[in-house]
Amino acid sequence: MTSVYLYAVSYDLGFAPNPFGGICSLACCKPAIRAGAKDGDWIVGLTGTKLRPALRCVFAMQVTRSITFDEYWADAEFETRKSRRNGSAKKQVGDNIYHRDQPAAPWVQEDSVHSLEDGSQCPLNTAHDTRVNRVLLSERFIYFGAAAPAVPADILANLNYARNPRDMRKYALAEAESLIDWLKPQVDAHDNIPLDDPINFDSSSKRFSATRQRMV
């Protein structure tokens, strides 16, 4: 049965999710969603308390496949998604950052949004991200970014989300049908190309501090 995952996006850098190159990936953060979402499920990110005004739709992706971190790192298809902190804004927010020398070896975290301020590995972010060894990929998505539209109030009311926004909610497709019906024509009208830059794209050179719980 198809499910719909709805969550509040804290920072929209183009890192989680990463909507560039015709694919939308969720490789870091949101381990509960990465653990549970199946092919065909929808993931929808809305602005929340950290991105005002709230309850705008940042992106929606339908999961079309999933792979492990090591597969993500080794596959030439995803080479351009590797983080390059001395590169363009898109390169700086690359989410293909975890790999191992062998299956039982410790995780290596490349210099990235989730590294420490000096570029070294952040144990807290590494543990949080890799506790679910799964990258979600979508070739059917819409990414609004800074052009994020407000979700109609009646749809939020049907979801009981307007008055009770949470970090993540999971719905059966029938429960969230009005939201998906609103999104589908917009998804189908665009060819997996971001409609605007990420809301926080000017912060692409910053890093997320797991101890401070903010960008630094």
Tab-separated table of C-alpha atoms in Angstrom:
chain	number	residue	atom	x	y	z
A	1	MET	CA	0.000	0.000	0.000
A	2	THR	CA	1.311	3.418	-0.984
A	3	SER	CA	2.195	5.792	1.838
A	4	VAL	CA	2.778	9.537	1.980
A	5	TYR	CA	5.453	10.977	4.274
A	6	LEU	CA	5.048	14.633	5.200
A	7	TYR	CA	7.715	16.489	7.142
A	8	ALA	CA	9.004	19.936	8.076
A	9	VAL	CA	12.152	21.026	6.231
A	10	SER	CA	14.484	22.810	8.653
A	11	TYR	CA	17.094	23.965	6.121
A	12	ASP	CA	16.707	23.981	2.355
A	13	LEU	CA	20.263	24.017	0.994
A	14	GLY	CA	19.826	21.543	-1.837
A	15	PHE	CA	21.534	18.931	0.369
A	16	ALA	CA	18.606	16.981	1.853
A	17	PRO	CA	16.916	16.568	-0.496
A	18	ASN	CA	19.293	17.131	-3.387
A	19	PRO	CA	17.237	17.923	-6.522
A	20	PHE	CA	19.958	18.434	-9.132
A	21	GLY	CA	20.837	16.526	-12.293
A	22	GLY	CA	17.375	15.141	-13.021
A	23	ILE	CA	17.226	13.079	-9.820
A	24	CYS	CA	15.963	13.972	-6.365
A	25	SER	CA	17.843	12.126	-3.637
A	26	LEU	CA	17.357	11.827	0.094
A	27	ALA	CA	20.668	10.450	1.326
A	28	CYS	CA	21.220	12.280	4.607
A	29	CYS	CA	18.956	13.185	7.533
A	30	LYS	CA	15.464	11.691	7.994
A	31	PRO	CA	16.551	8.109	8.842
A	32	ALA	CA	12.994	7.090	9.758
A	33	ILE	CA	11.738	8.043	6.321
A	34	ARG	CA	14.711	6.436	4.573
A	35	ALA	CA	14.080	3.253	6.535
A	36	GLY	CA	10.379	3.014	5.859
A	37	ALA	CA	9.651	4.486	2.432
A	38	LYS	CA	9.105	2.015	-0.385
A	39	ASP	CA	9.147	2.393	-4.155
A	40	GLY	CA	6.004	4.288	-5.121
A	41	ASP	CA	5.684	6.122	-1.803
A	42	TRP	CA	5.567	9.923	-1.756
A	43	ILE	CA	7.754	12.206	0.360
A	44	VAL	CA	6.652	15.814	0.722
A	45	GLY	CA	8.622	18.532	2.494
A	46	LEU	CA	6.975	21.689	3.852
A	47	THR	CA	8.474	24.765	5.427
A	48	GLY	CA	8.153	24.767	9.222
A	49	THR	CA	9.163	26.874	12.195
A	50	LYS	CA	12.701	27.459	10.847
A	51	LEU	CA	11.635	28.469	7.322
A	52	ARG	CA	9.015	31.194	7.363
A	53	PRO	CA	6.346	31.508	6.226
A	54	ALA	CA	5.413	27.969	7.210
A	55	LEU	CA	3.390	25.367	5.336
A	56	ARG	CA	4.781	26.042	1.875
A	57	CYS	CA	5.698	23.050	-0.297
A	58	VAL	CA	9.462	22.876	-0.842
A	59	PHE	CA	9.420	19.600	-2.774
A	60	ALA	CA	7.581	16.361	-3.466
A	61	MET	CA	9.191	13.163	-4.684
A	62	GLN	CA	7.838	9.729	-5.504
A	63	VAL	CA	10.422	7.079	-4.629
A	64	THR	CA	11.454	5.179	-7.761
A	65	ARG	CA	14.431	3.236	-6.362
A	66	SER	CA	16.753	2.941	-3.381
A	67	ILE	CA	20.396	1.944	-2.955
A	68	THR	CA	23.009	1.660	-0.195
A	69	PHE	CA	25.582	4.338	0.582
A	70	ASP	CA	28.392	2.210	-0.861
A	71	GLU	CA	26.419	1.652	-4.066
A	72	TYR	CA	25.716	5.378	-4.275
A	73	TRP	CA	29.416	6.185	-3.861
A	74	ALA	CA	30.680	3.583	-6.347
A	75	ASP	CA	28.187	4.190	-9.164
A	76	ALA	CA	29.515	6.514	-11.874
A	77	GLU	CA	25.945	7.747	-12.441
A	78	PHE	CA	26.171	9.601	-9.130
A	79	GLU	CA	29.737	10.903	-9.382
A	80	THR	CA	28.494	14.472	-9.882
A	81	ARG	CA	26.590	14.277	-6.584
A	82	LYS	CA	29.788	13.968	-4.541
A	83	SER	CA	30.538	16.959	-2.346
A	84	ARG	CA	33.199	19.422	-3.505
A	85	ARG	CA	33.540	22.159	-0.901
A	86	ASN	CA	35.734	24.291	-3.154
A	87	GLY	CA	33.271	24.080	-6.026
A	88	SER	CA	30.021	25.721	-7.066
A	89	ALA	CA	27.040	25.965	-4.702
A	90	LYS	CA	25.629	22.766	-6.239
A	91	LYS	CA	28.912	20.940	-5.668
A	92	GLN	CA	29.175	22.193	-2.086
A	93	VAL	CA	25.823	20.619	-1.186
A	94	GLY	CA	26.542	17.252	-2.784
A	95	ASP	CA	24.990	14.467	-0.678
A	96	ASN	CA	27.043	11.506	-1.938
A	97	ILE	CA	29.384	11.639	1.058
A	98	TYR	CA	29.507	8.219	2.794
A	99	HIS	CA	31.494	5.121	1.877
A	100	ARG	CA	33.584	2.340	3.421
A	101	ASP	CA	36.790	0.549	2.445
A	102	GLN	CA	35.025	-2.759	3.099
A	103	PRO	CA	31.587	-3.755	4.465
A	104	ALA	CA	32.677	-4.040	8.110
A	105	ALA	CA	34.906	-0.945	8.082
A	106	PRO	CA	33.947	2.372	9.740
A	107	TRP	CA	32.131	4.907	7.622
A	108	VAL	CA	34.167	7.578	5.882
A	109	GLN	CA	32.422	10.940	5.657
A	110	GLU	CA	33.687	13.246	2.919
A	111	ASP	CA	34.104	16.972	3.557
A	112	SER	CA	30.530	18.185	3.253
A	113	VAL	CA	27.598	20.035	4.785
A	114	HIS	CA	27.583	17.427	7.571
A	115	SER	CA	31.301	17.636	8.418
A	116	LEU	CA	32.821	19.626	11.255
A	117	GLU	CA	33.723	23.276	10.677
A	118	ASP	CA	37.308	22.363	9.752
A	119	GLY	CA	36.090	19.774	7.225
A	120	SER	CA	36.915	16.732	9.344
A	121	GLN	CA	34.446	13.943	9.988
A	122	CYS	CA	31.558	14.721	12.344
A	123	PRO	CA	30.861	11.575	14.404
A	124	LEU	CA	27.370	12.737	15.432
A	125	ASN	CA	26.156	13.499	11.910
A	126	THR	CA	27.808	10.324	10.617
A	127	ALA	CA	26.044	8.170	13.206
A	128	HIS	CA	22.700	9.858	12.575
A	129	ASP	CA	22.862	9.528	8.788
A	130	THR	CA	24.318	6.026	8.533
A	131	ARG	CA	22.099	4.350	11.100
A	132	VAL	CA	19.944	3.649	8.039
A	133	ASN	CA	22.108	2.500	5.140
A	134	ARG	CA	19.721	3.569	2.423
A	135	VAL	CA	19.516	6.365	-0.144
A	136	LEU	CA	16.116	7.175	-1.641
A	137	LEU	CA	16.043	8.240	-5.289
A	138	SER	CA	13.292	9.741	-7.404
A	139	GLU	CA	12.927	10.356	-11.116
A	140	ARG	CA	9.437	11.719	-10.586
A	141	PHE	CA	9.551	14.835	-8.469
A	142	ILE	CA	8.928	18.541	-8.237
A	143	TYR	CA	11.268	20.878	-6.434
A	144	PHE	CA	9.963	24.386	-5.816
A	145	GLY	CA	12.768	25.636	-3.578
A	146	ALA	CA	12.510	29.399	-3.081
A	147	ALA	CA	9.342	29.407	-5.211
A	148	ALA	CA	7.610	27.155	-2.675
A	149	PRO	CA	3.833	27.711	-2.878
A	150	ALA	CA	1.458	27.655	0.067
A	151	VAL	CA	-0.410	24.376	0.414
A	152	PRO	CA	-4.158	25.085	0.191
A	153	ALA	CA	-5.709	25.408	3.638
A	154	ASP	CA	-8.413	22.820	2.954
A	155	ILE	CA	-5.768	20.208	2.106
A	156	LEU	CA	-3.892	20.885	5.344
A	157	ALA	CA	-7.158	20.726	7.256
A	158	ASN	CA	-7.945	17.326	5.717
A	159	LEU	CA	-4.540	16.136	6.889
A	160	ASN	CA	-5.001	17.666	10.350
A	161	TYR	CA	-1.617	19.254	9.762
A	162	ALA	CA	-2.333	22.997	9.803
A	163	ARG	CA	-2.869	23.134	13.558
A	164	ASN	CA	-0.553	20.321	14.490
A	165	PRO	CA	2.604	20.461	12.332
A	166	ARG	CA	5.182	17.852	13.260
A	167	ASP	CA	8.619	16.816	12.159
A	168	MET	CA	7.193	13.829	10.265
A	169	ARG	CA	3.773	12.361	9.680
A	170	LYS	CA	2.938	9.221	7.716
A	171	TYR	CA	-0.379	8.838	5.917
A	172	ALA	CA	-2.037	6.164	3.853
A	173	LEU	CA	-2.498	7.364	0.271
A	174	ALA	CA	-6.259	7.573	0.755
A	175	GLU	CA	-5.757	9.943	3.696
A	176	ALA	CA	-3.447	12.247	1.740
A	177	GLU	CA	-5.159	11.915	-1.647
A	178	SER	CA	-6.085	15.598	-1.831
A	179	LEU	CA	-2.438	16.601	-1.331
A	180	ILE	CA	-1.153	14.201	-3.995
A	181	ASP	CA	-3.931	15.230	-6.403
A	182	TRP	CA	-2.809	18.839	-5.956
A	183	LEU	CA	0.818	17.918	-6.591
A	184	LYS	CA	0.543	15.444	-9.486
A	185	PRO	CA	-0.341	17.944	-12.252
A	186	GLN	CA	2.589	20.110	-11.160
A	187	VAL	CA	4.927	17.108	-11.081
A	188	ASP	CA	3.796	16.003	-14.540
A	189	ALA	CA	4.126	19.517	-15.989
A	190	HIS	CA	7.854	19.718	-15.236
A	191	ASP	CA	10.732	17.489	-16.275
A	192	ASN	CA	12.508	16.929	-12.950
A	193	ILE	CA	14.131	20.362	-13.107
A	194	PRO	CA	14.242	22.591	-9.999
A	195	LEU	CA	11.868	25.511	-10.438
A	196	ASP	CA	14.037	27.782	-8.303
A	197	ASP	CA	17.185	27.733	-6.195
A	198	PRO	CA	16.995	26.282	-2.680
A	199	ILE	CA	15.652	28.694	-0.087
A	200	ASN	CA	18.983	28.712	1.794
A	201	PHE	CA	21.254	28.382	-1.250
A	202	ASP	CA	23.289	31.386	-0.107
A	203	SER	CA	24.327	29.258	2.898
A	204	SER	CA	25.676	26.374	0.794
A	205	SER	CA	29.195	26.952	2.146
A	206	LYS	CA	28.019	26.493	5.745
A	207	ARG	CA	27.823	23.238	7.690
A	208	PHE	CA	25.226	21.745	9.989
A	209	SER	CA	26.478	21.498	13.571
A	210	ALA	CA	24.998	18.470	15.306
A	211	THR	CA	25.916	19.884	18.724
A	212	ARG	CA	24.427	23.324	18.116
A	213	GLN	CA	21.580	22.042	15.927
A	214	ARG	CA	22.024	24.850	13.431
A	215	MET	CA	24.061	25.934	10.426
A	216	VAL	CA	27.471	27.436	11.210
